XYZ file of C-alpha atoms in Angstrom:
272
model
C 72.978 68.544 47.203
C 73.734 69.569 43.829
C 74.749 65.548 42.842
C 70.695 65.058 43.988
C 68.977 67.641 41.977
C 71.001 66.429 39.427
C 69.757 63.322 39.304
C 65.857 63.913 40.258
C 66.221 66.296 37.118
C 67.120 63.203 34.664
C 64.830 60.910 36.606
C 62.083 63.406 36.570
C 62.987 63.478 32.519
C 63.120 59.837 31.880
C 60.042 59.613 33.398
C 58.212 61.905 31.783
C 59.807 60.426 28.252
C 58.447 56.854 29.111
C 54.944 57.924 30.436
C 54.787 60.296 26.817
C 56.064 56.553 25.057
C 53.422 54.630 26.746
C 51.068 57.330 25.620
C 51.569 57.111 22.235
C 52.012 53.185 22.312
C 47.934 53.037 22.649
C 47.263 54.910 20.103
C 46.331 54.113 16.470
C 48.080 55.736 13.442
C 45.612 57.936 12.204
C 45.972 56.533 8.786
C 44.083 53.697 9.718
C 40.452 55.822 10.315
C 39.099 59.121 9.120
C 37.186 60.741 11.636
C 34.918 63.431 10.638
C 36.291 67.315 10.971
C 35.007 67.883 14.676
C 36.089 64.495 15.255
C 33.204 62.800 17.030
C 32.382 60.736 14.322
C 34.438 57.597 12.784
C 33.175 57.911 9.252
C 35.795 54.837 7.909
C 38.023 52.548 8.894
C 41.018 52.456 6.383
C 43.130 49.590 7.619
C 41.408 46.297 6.005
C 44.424 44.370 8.543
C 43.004 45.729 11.104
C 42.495 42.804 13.868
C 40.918 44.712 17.458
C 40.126 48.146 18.167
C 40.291 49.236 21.285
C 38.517 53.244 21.358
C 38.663 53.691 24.713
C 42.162 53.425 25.191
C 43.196 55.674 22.458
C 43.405 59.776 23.087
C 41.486 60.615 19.915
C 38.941 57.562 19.362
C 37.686 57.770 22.684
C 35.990 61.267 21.666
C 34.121 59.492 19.340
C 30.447 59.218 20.045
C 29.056 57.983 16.427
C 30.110 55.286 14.142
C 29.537 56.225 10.574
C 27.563 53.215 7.834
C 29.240 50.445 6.818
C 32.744 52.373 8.394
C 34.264 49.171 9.066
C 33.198 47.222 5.811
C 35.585 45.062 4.043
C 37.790 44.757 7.467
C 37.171 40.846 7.418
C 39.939 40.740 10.238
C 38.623 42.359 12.635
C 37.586 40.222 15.770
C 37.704 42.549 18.426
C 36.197 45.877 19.513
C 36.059 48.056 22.591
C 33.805 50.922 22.473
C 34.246 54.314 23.742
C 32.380 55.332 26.539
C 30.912 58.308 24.985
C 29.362 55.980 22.278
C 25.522 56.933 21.297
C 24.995 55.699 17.972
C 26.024 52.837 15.763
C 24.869 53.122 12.327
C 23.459 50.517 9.446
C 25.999 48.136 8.764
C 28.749 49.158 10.762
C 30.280 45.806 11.097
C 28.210 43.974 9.109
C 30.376 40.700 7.421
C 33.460 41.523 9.563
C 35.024 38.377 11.768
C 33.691 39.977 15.199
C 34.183 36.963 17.438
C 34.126 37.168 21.344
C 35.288 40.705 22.309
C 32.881 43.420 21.632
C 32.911 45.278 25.117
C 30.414 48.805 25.275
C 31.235 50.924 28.244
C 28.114 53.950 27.145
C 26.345 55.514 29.762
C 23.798 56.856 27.675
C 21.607 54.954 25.485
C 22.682 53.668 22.104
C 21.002 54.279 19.106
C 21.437 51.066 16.493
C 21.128 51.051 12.443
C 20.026 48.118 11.146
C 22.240 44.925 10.586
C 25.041 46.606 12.482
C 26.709 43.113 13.613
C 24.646 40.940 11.553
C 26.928 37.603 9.792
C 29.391 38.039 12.415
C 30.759 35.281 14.131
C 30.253 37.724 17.384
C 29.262 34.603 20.538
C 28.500 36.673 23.404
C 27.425 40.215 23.752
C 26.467 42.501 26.700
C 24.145 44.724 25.473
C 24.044 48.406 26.425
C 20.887 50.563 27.010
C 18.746 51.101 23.935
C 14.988 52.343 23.068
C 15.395 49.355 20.063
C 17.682 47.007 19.315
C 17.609 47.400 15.025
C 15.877 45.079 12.679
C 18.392 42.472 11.738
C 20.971 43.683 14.212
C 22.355 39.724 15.142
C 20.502 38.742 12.191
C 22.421 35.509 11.039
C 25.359 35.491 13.548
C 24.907 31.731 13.967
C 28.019 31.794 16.182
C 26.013 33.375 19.461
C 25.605 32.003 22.282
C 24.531 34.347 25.313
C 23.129 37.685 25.229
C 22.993 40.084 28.557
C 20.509 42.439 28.166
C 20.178 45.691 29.590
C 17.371 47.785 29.653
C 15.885 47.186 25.960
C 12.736 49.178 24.790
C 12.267 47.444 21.543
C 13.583 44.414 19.780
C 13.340 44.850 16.390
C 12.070 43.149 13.021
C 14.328 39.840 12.971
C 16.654 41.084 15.245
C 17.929 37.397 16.234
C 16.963 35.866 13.094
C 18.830 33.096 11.915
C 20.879 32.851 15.455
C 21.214 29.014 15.064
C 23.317 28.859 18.568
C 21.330 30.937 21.046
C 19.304 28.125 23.549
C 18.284 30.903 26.194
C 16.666 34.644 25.568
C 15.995 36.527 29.257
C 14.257 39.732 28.816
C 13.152 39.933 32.549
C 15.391 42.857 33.281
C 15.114 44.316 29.844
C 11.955 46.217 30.006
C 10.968 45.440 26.663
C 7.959 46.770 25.264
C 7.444 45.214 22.364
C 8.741 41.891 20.288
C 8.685 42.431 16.506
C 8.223 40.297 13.618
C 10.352 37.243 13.409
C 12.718 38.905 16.038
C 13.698 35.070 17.042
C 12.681 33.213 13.678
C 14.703 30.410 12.799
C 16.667 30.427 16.397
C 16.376 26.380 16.422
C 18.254 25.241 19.649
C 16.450 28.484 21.404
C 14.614 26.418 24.235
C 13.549 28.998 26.835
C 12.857 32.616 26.651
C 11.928 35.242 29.933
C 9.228 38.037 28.897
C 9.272 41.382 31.181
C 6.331 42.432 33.588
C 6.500 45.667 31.201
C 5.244 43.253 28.151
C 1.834 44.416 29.516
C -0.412 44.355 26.390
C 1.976 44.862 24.248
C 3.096 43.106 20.843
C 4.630 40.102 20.052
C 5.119 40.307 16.438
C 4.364 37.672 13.687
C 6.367 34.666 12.909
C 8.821 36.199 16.254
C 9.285 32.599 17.198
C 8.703 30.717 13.550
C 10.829 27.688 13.461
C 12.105 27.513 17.008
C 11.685 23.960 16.795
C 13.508 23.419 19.868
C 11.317 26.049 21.984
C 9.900 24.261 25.393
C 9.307 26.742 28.102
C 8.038 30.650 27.661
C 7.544 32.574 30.540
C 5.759 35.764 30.503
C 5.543 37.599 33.728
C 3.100 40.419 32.576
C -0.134 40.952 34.632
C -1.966 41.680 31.315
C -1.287 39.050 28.408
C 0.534 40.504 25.251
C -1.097 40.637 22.138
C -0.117 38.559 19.191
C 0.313 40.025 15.367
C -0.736 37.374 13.162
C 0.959 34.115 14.524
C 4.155 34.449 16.366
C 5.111 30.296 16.847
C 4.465 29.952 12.813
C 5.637 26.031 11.993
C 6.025 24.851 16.115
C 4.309 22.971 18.822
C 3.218 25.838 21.180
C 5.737 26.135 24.383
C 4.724 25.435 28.005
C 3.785 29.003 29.283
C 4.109 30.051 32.716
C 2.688 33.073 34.020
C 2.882 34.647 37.651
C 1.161 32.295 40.388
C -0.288 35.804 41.648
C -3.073 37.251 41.464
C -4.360 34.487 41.587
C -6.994 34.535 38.769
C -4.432 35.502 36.630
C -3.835 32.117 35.055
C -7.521 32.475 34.361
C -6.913 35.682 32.127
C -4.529 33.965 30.297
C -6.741 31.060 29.526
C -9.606 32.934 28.350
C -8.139 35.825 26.425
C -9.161 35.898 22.910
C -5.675 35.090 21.727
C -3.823 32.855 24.258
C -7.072 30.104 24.671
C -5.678 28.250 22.323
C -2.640 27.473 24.489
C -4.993 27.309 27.246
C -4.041 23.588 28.150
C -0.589 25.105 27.922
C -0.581 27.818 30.552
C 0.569 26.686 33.867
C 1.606 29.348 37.460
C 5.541 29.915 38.187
């Protein structure tokens, strides 16, 4: 009896030794990042070797809730990032210019709030979004690398927020809720060929120039009951796209046709 408590003492030990090892194995040396005194904010990244960061799986960064400006500039490593899930805000230039590549993974359940150009000249090609009121102006701006975007429920998408995102041939915002395209959100997205607009784009904006230079743009469908409104001229320097709009009601095609705006794509507009 006394041989077995013996040894469930030492296994009971060992055990506990490797489980407090395998704790400490996921977590960074916190002289790579200063976090800000309550610690719920990463104000900078410190290790410019850095190549992934995984915040979720470490005991301290998965507090973190806010990522400080430009806290991971000059880490031109860094590929890879896994966000906590208690992240609501990512501020201006966050990882703007870093090498951001195919893993950025958000796990929020809250919205996030974006600063502008947070992954913008990244070579970031395929995101999951999380939900936002806006994505940021220039948020992708130039991150000629992407390919897909899943969006989740998206208020806003912001001045130029896809600007310059040379790889990107489809944008679906049917699930997104959007309420409002800005200026040259899409502008100069030149293999983009078919974008999805949300029944909530219900009279609502799509901004100037949001579709200048999508010289590859064929098909737009917009699946509001009430056409959006255009601000100044959002396919600036293109052919206008085929439109399709719900088959029903059925005089809805009609709407289309004759608003103010849309009549002169009127020979354009066709039902799903």
């Amino acid at each position: 009896m006394k041989n077995t408590t013996f040894f469930l003492f030492f296994a009971i030990l060992a055990l506990a030794a490797c489980s407090q090892s395998n704790d400490d194995s996921v977590n960074v040396p916190e002289s790579d990042y200063q976090l800000s005194p309550d610690g719920l904010t990463l104000v900078k990244w410190l290790n410019p070797l850095t190549a992934g960061v995984n915040m979720q799986a470490d005991s301290r960064l998965r507090e973190v809730n806010t990522i400080a400006e430009k806290a991971f500039k000059g880490c031109s490593r860094l590929q890879s990032v896994v966000f906590s899930n208690n992240l609501k805000e990512i501020a201006t230039e966050a990882f703007a210019g870093t090498d951001l590549r195919t893993s950025v993974v958000f796990n929020s359940y809250s919205d996030v709030v974006f600063g502008e150009r947070v992954f913008s000249n990244t070579r970031i090609t395929s995101i999951t979004l999380p939900k936002t009121k806006e994505l940021s102006a220039e948020i992708f701006a130039n991150c000629t690398a992407l390919e897909n975007v899943t969006f989740a429920k998206t208020g806003k998408i912001g001045k130029g927020a896809f600007k310059g995102c040379t790889a990107i041939e489809q944008i679906d915002l049917s699930q997104a809720e959007a309420i409002a395209i800005g200026a040259e959100a899409f502008a100069g997205c030149k293999r983009l060929k078919r974008v999805v607009l949300s029944v909530t784009m219900n009279l609502k904006p799509i901004g100037d120039k949001a579709f200048a230079n999508c010289t590859s743009l064929e098909n737009l469908t917009v699946l509001a009951l009430y056409p959006p409104y255009f601000e100044g001229n959002p396919f600036q320097g293109i052919s206008y796209p085929t439109v399709y709009v719900p088959a029903t009601p059925d005089d809805l095609i009609d709407i289309y046709k004759r608003d103010s705006q849309w009549k002169a794509l009127a020979n354009k507009i066709h039902k799903l």
